[in-house]
Amino acid sequence: MQVVSRDGTLLSKAGLITGGSSASSDARAQRWDDGAITKLKEKVGAARLDACLQELVARMFSERAREELEGQLRAHGRGGAAQERAAQLVSELPSLEARLQYARAESQSAAARASSLAAGAAQLDREAAGRQAAIDALVAAVEQRTEEVRRPAGA
């Protein structure tokens, strides 16, 4: 069995004591760690301050927006039915936003497919034009041979 103390000293069952720290090594380590700790605390403090400011701004805007919506609701309808309808519409808003996002993604996908199909159609048109020239040449050769066959042998 072995036990490790808080300062890192290892105490074994046989009575062997190893590791740990002395007062002089602690003092030397502390001297170097204070500067690093101070810098880290400054970085953490700045990061926390930034995070708090961002959260505060987000809350202010969301609270402002909520207050504006509530004010509009109060201005437009004093009756319970109007407020219930407004609450229903507000509750449907996230679902509608999600549907809008999916519709936009689907629209982009469809536009990409349409572009790809248009490029394929243009390629097919070019191939057809190239083949049409070959077809025209073959038709002319067949007509020429037909004329040759129909002409009398001596003429």
mmCIF file of C-alpha atoms in Angstrom:
data_model
loop_
_atom_site.group_PDB
_atom_site.id
_atom_site.type_symbol
_atom_site.label_atom_id
_atom_site.label_comp_id
_atom_site.label_asym_id
_atom_site.label_seq_id
_atom_site.Cartn_x
_atom_site.Cartn_y
_atom_site.Cartn_z
ATOM 1 C CA MET A 1 0.000 0.000 0.000
ATOM 2 C CA GLN A 2 1.215 3.509 -0.800
ATOM 3 C CA VAL A 3 -0.054 6.908 0.213
ATOM 4 C CA VAL A 4 0.589 10.236 -1.479
ATOM 5 C CA SER A 5 0.346 13.406 0.578
ATOM 6 C CA ARG A 6 -0.897 16.750 -0.687
ATOM 7 C CA ASP A 7 2.606 18.065 -1.260
ATOM 8 C CA GLY A 8 3.460 15.020 -3.418
ATOM 9 C CA THR A 9 5.361 12.996 -0.835
ATOM 10 C CA LEU A 10 5.067 9.237 -1.412
ATOM 11 C CA LEU A 11 4.834 7.100 1.752
ATOM 12 C CA SER A 12 5.245 3.371 1.207
ATOM 13 C CA LYS A 13 4.220 0.530 3.513
ATOM 14 C CA ALA A 14 7.862 -0.268 4.249
ATOM 15 C CA GLY A 15 8.353 3.248 5.625
ATOM 16 C CA LEU A 16 10.136 4.700 2.616
ATOM 17 C CA ILE A 17 9.428 8.423 2.081
ATOM 18 C CA THR A 18 10.177 9.863 -1.367
ATOM 19 C CA GLY A 19 9.359 12.949 -3.382
ATOM 20 C CA GLY A 20 7.508 15.864 -1.961
ATOM 21 C CA SER A 21 8.752 19.411 -1.911
ATOM 22 C CA SER A 22 10.941 21.466 0.305
ATOM 23 C CA ALA A 23 10.503 25.046 1.391
ATOM 24 C CA SER A 24 13.284 26.237 -0.907
ATOM 25 C CA SER A 25 11.896 24.460 -3.989
ATOM 26 C CA ASP A 26 8.411 25.787 -3.183
ATOM 27 C CA ALA A 27 9.771 29.330 -2.952
ATOM 28 C CA ARG A 28 11.600 29.024 -6.282
ATOM 29 C CA ALA A 29 8.569 27.494 -7.979
ATOM 30 C CA GLN A 30 6.257 30.151 -6.533
ATOM 31 C CA ARG A 31 8.483 32.938 -7.848
ATOM 32 C CA TRP A 32 8.147 31.602 -11.408
ATOM 33 C CA ASP A 33 4.498 30.641 -11.127
ATOM 34 C CA ASP A 34 3.271 34.023 -9.861
ATOM 35 C CA GLY A 35 3.915 35.752 -13.185
ATOM 36 C CA ALA A 36 2.325 32.970 -15.202
ATOM 37 C CA ILE A 37 -0.653 32.797 -12.854
ATOM 38 C CA THR A 38 -1.147 36.548 -13.065
ATOM 39 C CA LYS A 39 -1.111 36.426 -16.871
ATOM 40 C CA LEU A 40 -3.540 33.504 -16.921
ATOM 41 C CA LYS A 41 -5.868 35.282 -14.491
ATOM 42 C CA GLU A 42 -5.833 38.360 -16.741
ATOM 43 C CA LYS A 43 -6.650 36.229 -19.800
ATOM 44 C CA VAL A 44 -9.428 34.382 -17.984
ATOM 45 C CA GLY A 45 -10.809 37.640 -16.627
ATOM 46 C CA ALA A 46 -10.830 39.207 -20.089
ATOM 47 C CA ALA A 47 -12.497 36.142 -21.578
ATOM 48 C CA ARG A 48 -15.126 36.090 -18.835
ATOM 49 C CA LEU A 49 -15.739 39.796 -19.294
ATOM 50 C CA ASP A 50 -16.198 39.316 -23.059
ATOM 51 C CA ALA A 51 -18.562 36.397 -22.479
ATOM 52 C CA CYS A 52 -20.560 38.373 -19.912
ATOM 53 C CA LEU A 53 -20.816 41.368 -22.249
ATOM 54 C CA GLN A 54 -21.978 39.182 -25.122
ATOM 55 C CA GLU A 55 -24.571 37.524 -22.904
ATOM 56 C CA LEU A 56 -25.750 40.894 -21.621
ATOM 57 C CA VAL A 57 -26.102 42.274 -25.164
ATOM 58 C CA ALA A 58 -28.018 39.166 -26.234
ATOM 59 C CA ARG A 59 -30.328 39.461 -23.241
ATOM 60 C CA MET A 60 -30.890 43.164 -23.860
ATOM 61 C CA PHE A 61 -31.839 42.563 -27.470
ATOM 62 C CA SER A 62 -34.056 39.596 -26.676
ATOM 63 C CA GLU A 63 -35.712 41.470 -23.796
ATOM 64 C CA ARG A 64 -36.182 44.516 -25.993
ATOM 65 C CA ALA A 65 -37.695 42.424 -28.764
ATOM 66 C CA ARG A 66 -39.988 40.647 -26.290
ATOM 67 C CA GLU A 67 -41.044 43.949 -24.758
ATOM 68 C CA GLU A 68 -41.748 45.385 -28.206
ATOM 69 C CA LEU A 69 -43.831 42.363 -29.154
ATOM 70 C CA GLU A 70 -45.729 42.480 -25.880
ATOM 71 C CA GLY A 71 -46.342 46.198 -26.377
ATOM 72 C CA GLN A 72 -47.658 45.567 -29.867
ATOM 73 C CA LEU A 73 -49.888 42.806 -28.546
ATOM 74 C CA ARG A 74 -51.299 45.109 -25.888
ATOM 75 C CA ALA A 75 -51.824 47.897 -28.416
ATOM 76 C CA HIS A 76 -53.586 45.699 -30.963
ATOM 77 C CA GLY A 77 -55.824 43.626 -28.846
ATOM 78 C CA ARG A 78 -57.301 44.105 -25.448
ATOM 79 C CA GLY A 79 -59.498 41.049 -25.801
ATOM 80 C CA GLY A 80 -58.444 37.591 -24.729
ATOM 81 C CA ALA A 81 -59.092 36.075 -28.148
ATOM 82 C CA ALA A 82 -56.623 38.413 -29.849
ATOM 83 C CA GLN A 83 -53.961 37.682 -27.239
ATOM 84 C CA GLU A 84 -54.545 33.950 -27.534
ATOM 85 C CA ARG A 85 -54.226 34.166 -31.325
ATOM 86 C CA ALA A 86 -51.043 36.221 -30.977
ATOM 87 C CA ALA A 87 -49.609 33.709 -28.501
ATOM 88 C CA GLN A 88 -50.478 30.908 -30.916
ATOM 89 C CA LEU A 89 -48.749 32.735 -33.763
ATOM 90 C CA VAL A 90 -45.675 33.376 -31.625
ATOM 91 C CA SER A 91 -45.542 29.683 -30.694
ATOM 92 C CA GLU A 92 -45.737 28.707 -34.377
ATOM 93 C CA LEU A 93 -42.857 31.007 -35.286
ATOM 94 C CA PRO A 94 -39.962 28.570 -34.523
ATOM 95 C CA SER A 95 -41.621 25.856 -36.584
ATOM 96 C CA LEU A 96 -42.118 28.237 -39.494
ATOM 97 C CA GLU A 97 -38.507 29.430 -39.262
ATOM 98 C CA ALA A 98 -37.303 25.820 -39.394
ATOM 99 C CA ARG A 99 -39.513 25.133 -42.409
ATOM 100 C CA LEU A 100 -38.144 28.253 -44.098
ATOM 101 C CA GLN A 101 -34.589 27.101 -43.470
ATOM 102 C CA TYR A 102 -35.343 23.664 -44.962
ATOM 103 C CA ALA A 103 -37.089 25.265 -47.940
ATOM 104 C CA ARG A 104 -34.066 27.496 -48.587
ATOM 105 C CA ALA A 105 -31.744 24.490 -48.454
ATOM 106 C CA GLU A 106 -34.016 22.575 -50.817
ATOM 107 C CA SER A 107 -34.159 25.571 -53.154
ATOM 108 C CA GLN A 108 -30.364 25.751 -53.278
ATOM 109 C CA SER A 109 -30.188 22.025 -53.967
ATOM 110 C CA ALA A 110 -32.774 22.321 -56.743
ATOM 111 C CA ALA A 111 -30.882 25.256 -58.272
ATOM 112 C CA ALA A 112 -27.678 23.223 -58.260
ATOM 113 C CA ARG A 113 -29.487 20.283 -59.882
ATOM 114 C CA ALA A 114 -31.045 22.607 -62.494
ATOM 115 C CA SER A 115 -27.641 24.065 -63.294
ATOM 116 C CA SER A 116 -26.181 20.590 -63.672
ATOM 117 C CA LEU A 117 -29.062 19.511 -65.907
ATOM 118 C CA ALA A 118 -28.717 22.656 -68.041
ATOM 119 C CA ALA A 119 -25.020 21.937 -68.523
ATOM 120 C CA GLY A 120 -25.867 18.351 -69.498
ATOM 121 C CA ALA A 121 -28.514 19.565 -71.963
ATOM 122 C CA ALA A 122 -26.033 21.978 -73.545
ATOM 123 C CA GLN A 123 -23.542 19.135 -73.935
ATOM 124 C CA LEU A 124 -26.219 16.956 -75.548
ATOM 125 C CA ASP A 125 -27.145 19.802 -77.929
ATOM 126 C CA ARG A 126 -23.500 20.112 -78.986
ATOM 127 C CA GLU A 127 -23.278 16.359 -79.549
ATOM 128 C CA ALA A 128 -26.545 16.388 -81.517
ATOM 129 C CA ALA A 129 -25.271 19.217 -83.719
ATOM 130 C CA GLY A 130 -22.094 17.256 -84.418
ATOM 131 C CA ARG A 131 -24.058 14.138 -85.242
ATOM 132 C CA GLN A 132 -26.508 16.077 -87.424
ATOM 133 C CA ALA A 133 -23.654 17.104 -89.689
ATOM 134 C CA ALA A 134 -22.676 13.439 -90.038
ATOM 135 C CA ILE A 135 -26.314 12.498 -90.690
ATOM 136 C CA ASP A 136 -26.616 15.201 -93.382
ATOM 137 C CA ALA A 137 -23.460 13.908 -95.076
ATOM 138 C CA LEU A 138 -24.800 10.332 -95.032
ATOM 139 C CA VAL A 139 -28.193 11.439 -96.407
ATOM 140 C CA ALA A 140 -26.438 13.305 -99.244
ATOM 141 C CA ALA A 141 -24.332 10.225 -100.027
ATOM 142 C CA VAL A 142 -27.442 7.996 -100.051
ATOM 143 C CA GLU A 143 -29.257 10.432 -102.386
ATOM 144 C CA GLN A 144 -26.259 10.544 -104.708
ATOM 145 C CA ARG A 145 -26.097 6.737 -104.830
ATOM 146 C CA THR A 146 -29.842 6.561 -105.408
ATOM 147 C CA GLU A 147 -29.499 8.912 -108.372
ATOM 148 C CA GLU A 148 -26.645 6.851 -109.740
ATOM 149 C CA VAL A 149 -28.700 3.674 -109.457
ATOM 150 C CA ARG A 150 -31.739 5.242 -111.172
ATOM 151 C CA ARG A 151 -29.771 6.647 -114.106
ATOM 152 C CA PRO A 152 -29.579 4.488 -117.138
ATOM 153 C CA ALA A 153 -26.259 2.762 -117.539
ATOM 154 C CA GLY A 154 -25.338 4.497 -120.753
ATOM 155 C CA ALA A 155 -26.412 8.006 -119.924
#
